[in-house]
């Protein structure tokens, strides 16, 4: 058991995506002591897997780099990766927390030279690319990963590969004896920023995600666009590697559906509109997109973005909830079946590739919270006095875009600061 130096004036932030990073920075830049824990080996969360951001269409790596620089330059924030919260007890202003930290098997001497990865033979599905690509058993989670330190996959520990990795490291950065640690600490307030996960597309049986190679998800498409990703920055059909120039987007795939997620995931209309621009960027007038939708929910000022795509003659909008997908065995084309509700015509439309605009669900299931928390019917954390000084940030609070996540995280940081300020004032008086 390790004791971390933290007091009931420390703010614990759980989840190192854009919301957790923002909340941690806002509090730290107000002079507060912050511990930021992330279960993955690197900070960044889901935005690190996006190719471009709507509405400005810039690369998320740019904003992420600025925030990481702020974190590196601020001594008030301590970052713990590969770490999760095992237990929480206590109350606002006085929480006792147990963290579990998994071994990285690589210490801070690592220079990220990559020699260990070259030496190791075992390969595994790369979770960063949703398994569309393999990575070595010694790896850097992604190019911009912070910390810039390699990780050894626990599945190679005890094998020849682990010894090969150790032998290849010239700076003695590999420590095969690292073990899981339990860490105890105090915190005055907790900001919960564990974010979202993509809804499991295989559960939407009529769409055949688990049966048809050329039915993919919107998050997988983001990875395809990465020049270092599984298809080298091109939209290719998984069945035969051909360029997909006629792509269908199915909206509300698993959202607004009583059998799946009841809520509107709020960003997937904008995500598909954005992804049609990937098609025109890659293939110009040859790239055709068809959006099958119930209604388009482009939020606030993002409406302008919608107008632009709506007027693009290479993008068609079909007002319909797609009923089912079958596959043309000869061509591998998915065929979409349904009724166009503007005119009530039945259709059976083949496309090169189908992208399911799947929605966001909270990444932590209701039963997995370490302390009792008030949740809404969709599993998002409510802003409720009964939660004490346990505050949700970003997509833990709702399905949000980045702008709203950051605003929400800033509000949570303010609430947490108010709690630890009260603790400090009480201690000064007493
Ligand atoms: C297809 C698609 C495209 C999108 N495109 C855009 C876009 O162009 N523009 C835009 O504004 N928004 C976009 N979004 C939305 C955007 O991804 C979210 O707004 C953003 O990821 C929210 O960040 P977050 O930090 O709240 O959550 P996350 O990014 O999910 O971060 C949560 C972090 O917490 C960590 N974590 C989870 N559980 C634990 C745990 N138990 N302990 C410790 N750590 C934990 C995770 O590993 C992760 O690092 C898109 C979403 C989708 C689905
Ligand atoms: S662990 Fe050693 S060999 Fe591997 S990247 Fe780091 S410094 Fe290089
Ligand atoms: S944002 Fe659009 S696609 Fe996503 S659930 Fe809402 S209406 Fe459906």
PDB file of C-alpha atoms in Angstrom, residues 113-281:
ATOM      1  CA  UNK A 113      13.115   5.256 -28.913  1.00  0.00           C
ATOM      2  CA  UNK A 114      10.978   2.227 -29.905  1.00  0.00           C
ATOM      3  CA  UNK A 115      13.791  -0.385 -29.759  1.00  0.00           C
ATOM      4  CA  UNK A 116      11.732  -2.613 -27.435  1.00  0.00           C
ATOM      5  CA  UNK A 117       8.853  -2.685 -29.946  1.00  0.00           C
ATOM      6  CA  UNK A 118      11.244  -3.737 -32.710  1.00  0.00           C
ATOM      7  CA  UNK A 119      12.594  -6.563 -30.539  1.00  0.00           C
ATOM      8  CA  UNK A 120       9.191  -7.949 -29.518  1.00  0.00           C
ATOM      9  CA  UNK A 121       7.383 -10.374 -31.846  1.00  0.00           C
ATOM     10  CA  UNK A 122       3.907 -10.734 -30.326  1.00  0.00           C
ATOM     11  CA  UNK A 123       1.180  -8.575 -31.832  1.00  0.00           C
ATOM     12  CA  UNK A 124      -2.270  -7.731 -30.507  1.00  0.00           C
ATOM     13  CA  UNK A 125      -5.340  -5.857 -31.742  1.00  0.00           C
ATOM     14  CA  UNK A 126      -4.674  -2.146 -31.317  1.00  0.00           C
ATOM     15  CA  UNK A 127      -7.471  -0.765 -29.125  1.00  0.00           C
ATOM     16  CA  UNK A 128      -6.648   2.789 -30.236  1.00  0.00           C
ATOM     17  CA  UNK A 129      -7.678   1.757 -33.780  1.00  0.00           C
ATOM     18  CA  UNK A 130     -10.677  -0.335 -32.571  1.00  0.00           C
ATOM     19  CA  UNK A 131      -8.838  -3.516 -33.539  1.00  0.00           C
ATOM     20  CA  UNK A 132      -8.578  -2.552 -37.238  1.00  0.00           C
ATOM     21  CA  UNK A 133      -4.783  -2.674 -36.924  1.00  0.00           C
ATOM     22  CA  UNK A 134      -2.278  -4.664 -34.885  1.00  0.00           C
ATOM     23  CA  UNK A 135       0.356  -3.313 -32.515  1.00  0.00           C
ATOM     24  CA  UNK A 136       3.371  -4.872 -30.866  1.00  0.00           C
ATOM     25  CA  UNK A 137       3.433  -6.197 -27.289  1.00  0.00           C
ATOM     26  CA  UNK A 138       5.651  -3.191 -26.445  1.00  0.00           C
ATOM     27  CA  UNK A 139       4.054  -0.017 -27.742  1.00  0.00           C
ATOM     28  CA  UNK A 140       3.423   3.694 -27.552  1.00  0.00           C
ATOM     29  CA  UNK A 141      -0.383   4.103 -27.265  1.00  0.00           C
ATOM     30  CA  UNK A 142      -0.421   6.747 -30.038  1.00  0.00           C
ATOM     31  CA  UNK A 143       2.023   9.218 -31.545  1.00  0.00           C
ATOM     32  CA  UNK A 144       1.157  12.158 -29.275  1.00  0.00           C
ATOM     33  CA  UNK A 145       0.757  10.043 -26.142  1.00  0.00           C
ATOM     34  CA  UNK A 146       1.462  11.770 -22.850  1.00  0.00           C
ATOM     35  CA  UNK A 147       3.418  10.574 -21.039  1.00  0.00           C
ATOM     36  CA  UNK A 148       5.688   9.772 -24.028  1.00  0.00           C
ATOM     37  CA  UNK A 149       6.541   6.406 -22.570  1.00  0.00           C
ATOM     38  CA  UNK A 150       6.206   2.927 -23.983  1.00  0.00           C
ATOM     39  CA  UNK A 151       4.069   0.258 -22.292  1.00  0.00           C
ATOM     40  CA  UNK A 152       4.503  -3.492 -22.132  1.00  0.00           C
ATOM     41  CA  UNK A 153       1.324  -5.438 -22.746  1.00  0.00           C
ATOM     42  CA  UNK A 154       0.748  -7.610 -19.635  1.00  0.00           C
ATOM     43  CA  UNK A 155       0.152 -10.594 -21.957  1.00  0.00           C
ATOM     44  CA  UNK A 156       3.890 -10.742 -22.816  1.00  0.00           C
ATOM     45  CA  UNK A 157       5.070 -10.675 -19.192  1.00  0.00           C
ATOM     46  CA  UNK A 158       6.788 -13.972 -18.380  1.00  0.00           C
ATOM     47  CA  UNK A 159       7.479 -14.719 -22.081  1.00  0.00           C
ATOM     48  CA  UNK A 160      10.682 -14.552 -24.161  1.00  0.00           C
ATOM     49  CA  UNK A 161       9.321 -11.365 -25.704  1.00  0.00           C
ATOM     50  CA  UNK A 162       9.478  -9.565 -22.353  1.00  0.00           C
ATOM     51  CA  UNK A 163      13.141 -10.569 -21.989  1.00  0.00           C
ATOM     52  CA  UNK A 164      13.845  -9.450 -25.577  1.00  0.00           C
ATOM     53  CA  UNK A 165      12.288  -6.067 -24.846  1.00  0.00           C
ATOM     54  CA  UNK A 166      14.357  -5.659 -21.696  1.00  0.00           C
ATOM     55  CA  UNK A 167      17.572  -6.650 -23.508  1.00  0.00           C
ATOM     56  CA  UNK A 168      16.857  -4.144 -26.310  1.00  0.00           C
ATOM     57  CA  UNK A 169      16.502  -1.196 -23.944  1.00  0.00           C
ATOM     58  CA  UNK A 170      19.789   0.706 -23.690  1.00  0.00           C
ATOM     59  CA  UNK A 171      18.680   2.992 -20.859  1.00  0.00           C
ATOM     60  CA  UNK A 172      17.420   0.346 -18.432  1.00  0.00           C
ATOM     61  CA  UNK A 173      13.850   1.630 -18.603  1.00  0.00           C
ATOM     62  CA  UNK A 174      12.147  -1.776 -18.523  1.00  0.00           C
ATOM     63  CA  UNK A 175      11.258  -3.154 -15.109  1.00  0.00           C
ATOM     64  CA  UNK A 176       9.581  -6.557 -15.374  1.00  0.00           C
ATOM     65  CA  UNK A 177       9.067  -6.714 -11.603  1.00  0.00           C
ATOM     66  CA  UNK A 178       6.562  -3.853 -11.516  1.00  0.00           C
ATOM     67  CA  UNK A 179       3.304  -4.980  -9.898  1.00  0.00           C
ATOM     68  CA  UNK A 180      -0.145  -3.531  -9.277  1.00  0.00           C
ATOM     69  CA  UNK A 181      -0.151  -0.919  -6.524  1.00  0.00           C
ATOM     70  CA  UNK A 182      -2.850   0.189  -4.154  1.00  0.00           C
ATOM     71  CA  UNK A 183      -2.684   3.885  -3.282  1.00  0.00           C
ATOM     72  CA  UNK A 184      -4.551   5.635  -0.451  1.00  0.00           C
ATOM     73  CA  UNK A 185      -5.255   9.335  -0.534  1.00  0.00           C
ATOM     74  CA  UNK A 186      -7.474  12.101   0.795  1.00  0.00           C
ATOM     75  CA  UNK A 187      -9.489  14.484  -1.358  1.00  0.00           C
ATOM     76  CA  UNK A 188     -11.874  17.339  -0.602  1.00  0.00           C
ATOM     77  CA  UNK A 189     -13.753  17.063  -3.903  1.00  0.00           C
ATOM     78  CA  UNK A 190     -13.938  14.581  -6.769  1.00  0.00           C
ATOM     79  CA  UNK A 191     -14.524  15.485 -10.401  1.00  0.00           C
ATOM     80  CA  UNK A 192     -15.730  12.455 -12.323  1.00  0.00           C
ATOM     81  CA  UNK A 193     -14.821  12.766 -16.019  1.00  0.00           C
ATOM     82  CA  UNK A 194     -14.834   9.178 -17.225  1.00  0.00           C
ATOM     83  CA  UNK A 195     -16.678  10.112 -20.406  1.00  0.00           C
ATOM     84  CA  UNK A 196     -18.388   7.896 -22.924  1.00  0.00           C
ATOM     85  CA  UNK A 197     -17.993   4.763 -24.959  1.00  0.00           C
ATOM     86  CA  UNK A 198     -19.418   4.007 -28.391  1.00  0.00           C
ATOM     87  CA  UNK A 199     -22.634   1.994 -28.247  1.00  0.00           C
ATOM     88  CA  UNK A 200     -22.025  -1.647 -29.195  1.00  0.00           C
ATOM     89  CA  UNK A 201     -23.109  -1.719 -32.882  1.00  0.00           C
ATOM     90  CA  UNK A 202     -23.393  -5.519 -32.881  1.00  0.00           C
ATOM     91  CA  UNK A 203     -26.465  -5.190 -30.664  1.00  0.00           C
ATOM     92  CA  UNK A 204     -28.372  -3.540 -33.535  1.00  0.00           C
ATOM     93  CA  UNK A 205     -29.010  -6.873 -35.230  1.00  0.00           C
ATOM     94  CA  UNK A 206     -30.952  -5.688 -38.361  1.00  0.00           C
ATOM     95  CA  UNK A 207     -27.878  -3.679 -39.434  1.00  0.00           C
ATOM     96  CA  UNK A 208     -25.516  -6.678 -39.450  1.00  0.00           C
ATOM     97  CA  UNK A 209     -22.410  -4.961 -38.103  1.00  0.00           C
ATOM     98  CA  UNK A 210     -21.163  -8.342 -36.885  1.00  0.00           C
ATOM     99  CA  UNK A 211     -22.090 -10.098 -40.169  1.00  0.00           C
ATOM    100  CA  UNK A 212     -21.209  -7.704 -43.006  1.00  0.00           C
ATOM    101  CA  UNK A 213     -17.644  -6.524 -43.538  1.00  0.00           C
ATOM    102  CA  UNK A 214     -18.698  -3.282 -45.215  1.00  0.00           C
ATOM    103  CA  UNK A 215     -20.813  -2.048 -42.322  1.00  0.00           C
ATOM    104  CA  UNK A 216     -18.612  -0.002 -39.997  1.00  0.00           C
ATOM    105  CA  UNK A 217     -19.138   2.621 -37.276  1.00  0.00           C
ATOM    106  CA  UNK A 218     -18.530   6.366 -37.209  1.00  0.00           C
ATOM    107  CA  UNK A 219     -15.674   5.999 -34.711  1.00  0.00           C
ATOM    108  CA  UNK A 220     -13.967   3.472 -36.992  1.00  0.00           C
ATOM    109  CA  UNK A 221     -14.270   5.918 -39.897  1.00  0.00           C
ATOM    110  CA  UNK A 222     -12.412   8.534 -37.812  1.00  0.00           C
ATOM    111  CA  UNK A 223      -9.532   6.063 -37.425  1.00  0.00           C
ATOM    112  CA  UNK A 224      -9.496   5.280 -41.170  1.00  0.00           C
ATOM    113  CA  UNK A 225      -8.861   8.965 -41.870  1.00  0.00           C
ATOM    114  CA  UNK A 226      -5.675   8.964 -39.768  1.00  0.00           C
ATOM    115  CA  UNK A 227      -2.644   8.906 -42.120  1.00  0.00           C
ATOM    116  CA  UNK A 228      -0.973   6.563 -39.576  1.00  0.00           C
ATOM    117  CA  UNK A 229      -4.180   4.547 -39.119  1.00  0.00           C
ATOM    118  CA  UNK A 230      -5.330   1.172 -40.434  1.00  0.00           C
ATOM    119  CA  UNK A 231      -6.010   2.360 -44.004  1.00  0.00           C
ATOM    120  CA  UNK A 232      -3.388   5.111 -44.193  1.00  0.00           C
ATOM    121  CA  UNK A 233      -5.893   7.978 -44.339  1.00  0.00           C
ATOM    122  CA  UNK A 234      -8.216   6.504 -46.992  1.00  0.00           C
ATOM    123  CA  UNK A 235     -11.785   5.271 -46.734  1.00  0.00           C
ATOM    124  CA  UNK A 236     -11.404   1.668 -47.869  1.00  0.00           C
ATOM    125  CA  UNK A 237     -13.857  -1.212 -47.816  1.00  0.00           C
ATOM    126  CA  UNK A 238     -12.842  -3.804 -45.237  1.00  0.00           C
ATOM    127  CA  UNK A 239     -14.028  -6.651 -47.558  1.00  0.00           C
ATOM    128  CA  UNK A 240     -11.701  -5.969 -50.496  1.00  0.00           C
ATOM    129  CA  UNK A 241      -9.626  -2.846 -49.706  1.00  0.00           C
ATOM    130  CA  UNK A 242     -11.278  -0.876 -52.564  1.00  0.00           C
ATOM    131  CA  UNK A 243     -11.889   2.856 -52.178  1.00  0.00           C
ATOM    132  CA  UNK A 244     -15.430   3.475 -50.920  1.00  0.00           C
ATOM    133  CA  UNK A 245     -16.793   6.315 -53.064  1.00  0.00           C
ATOM    134  CA  UNK A 246     -20.483   5.796 -52.332  1.00  0.00           C
ATOM    135  CA  UNK A 247     -21.037   5.834 -48.592  1.00  0.00           C
ATOM    136  CA  UNK A 248     -24.302   5.675 -46.635  1.00  0.00           C
ATOM    137  CA  UNK A 249     -24.585   7.113 -43.132  1.00  0.00           C
ATOM    138  CA  UNK A 250     -27.339   5.720 -40.900  1.00  0.00           C
ATOM    139  CA  UNK A 251     -28.372   8.193 -38.201  1.00  0.00           C
ATOM    140  CA  UNK A 252     -29.694   7.299 -34.738  1.00  0.00           C
ATOM    141  CA  UNK A 253     -28.081   3.848 -34.989  1.00  0.00           C
ATOM    142  CA  UNK A 254     -28.896   2.597 -31.512  1.00  0.00           C
ATOM    143  CA  UNK A 255     -29.933   6.042 -30.198  1.00  0.00           C
ATOM    144  CA  UNK A 256     -33.505   7.299 -29.628  1.00  0.00           C
ATOM    145  CA  UNK A 257     -34.582   3.693 -29.562  1.00  0.00           C
ATOM    146  CA  UNK A 258     -36.290   2.053 -26.612  1.00  0.00           C
ATOM    147  CA  UNK A 259     -34.442  -1.205 -27.351  1.00  0.00           C
ATOM    148  CA  UNK A 260     -31.040   0.468 -27.178  1.00  0.00           C
ATOM    149  CA  UNK A 261     -30.143   3.991 -25.962  1.00  0.00           C
ATOM    150  CA  UNK A 262     -33.253   6.029 -25.255  1.00  0.00           C
ATOM    151  CA  UNK A 263     -31.456   9.377 -25.415  1.00  0.00           C
ATOM    152  CA  UNK A 264     -30.381  11.430 -28.423  1.00  0.00           C
ATOM    153  CA  UNK A 265     -26.584  11.253 -28.446  1.00  0.00           C
ATOM    154  CA  UNK A 266     -26.583  14.823 -29.728  1.00  0.00           C
ATOM    155  CA  UNK A 267     -23.284  14.781 -31.612  1.00  0.00           C
ATOM    156  CA  UNK A 268     -23.811  11.988 -34.171  1.00  0.00           C
ATOM    157  CA  UNK A 269     -25.733  14.178 -36.649  1.00  0.00           C
ATOM    158  CA  UNK A 270     -22.838  16.633 -36.639  1.00  0.00           C
ATOM    159  CA  UNK A 271     -20.329  13.754 -36.792  1.00  0.00           C
ATOM    160  CA  UNK A 272     -21.928  12.383 -39.992  1.00  0.00           C
ATOM    161  CA  UNK A 273     -22.179  15.852 -41.557  1.00  0.00           C
ATOM    162  CA  UNK A 274     -18.483  16.261 -40.787  1.00  0.00           C
ATOM    163  CA  UNK A 275     -17.659  12.852 -42.216  1.00  0.00           C
ATOM    164  CA  UNK A 276     -19.317  13.696 -45.558  1.00  0.00           C
ATOM    165  CA  UNK A 277     -16.640  16.395 -45.886  1.00  0.00           C
ATOM    166  CA  UNK A 278     -13.982  13.681 -45.495  1.00  0.00           C
ATOM    167  CA  UNK A 279     -15.526  12.064 -48.580  1.00  0.00           C
ATOM    168  CA  UNK A 280     -15.331  15.255 -50.651  1.00  0.00           C
ATOM    169  CA  UNK A 281     -11.797  15.977 -49.396  1.00  0.00           C
TER     170      UNK A 281
END
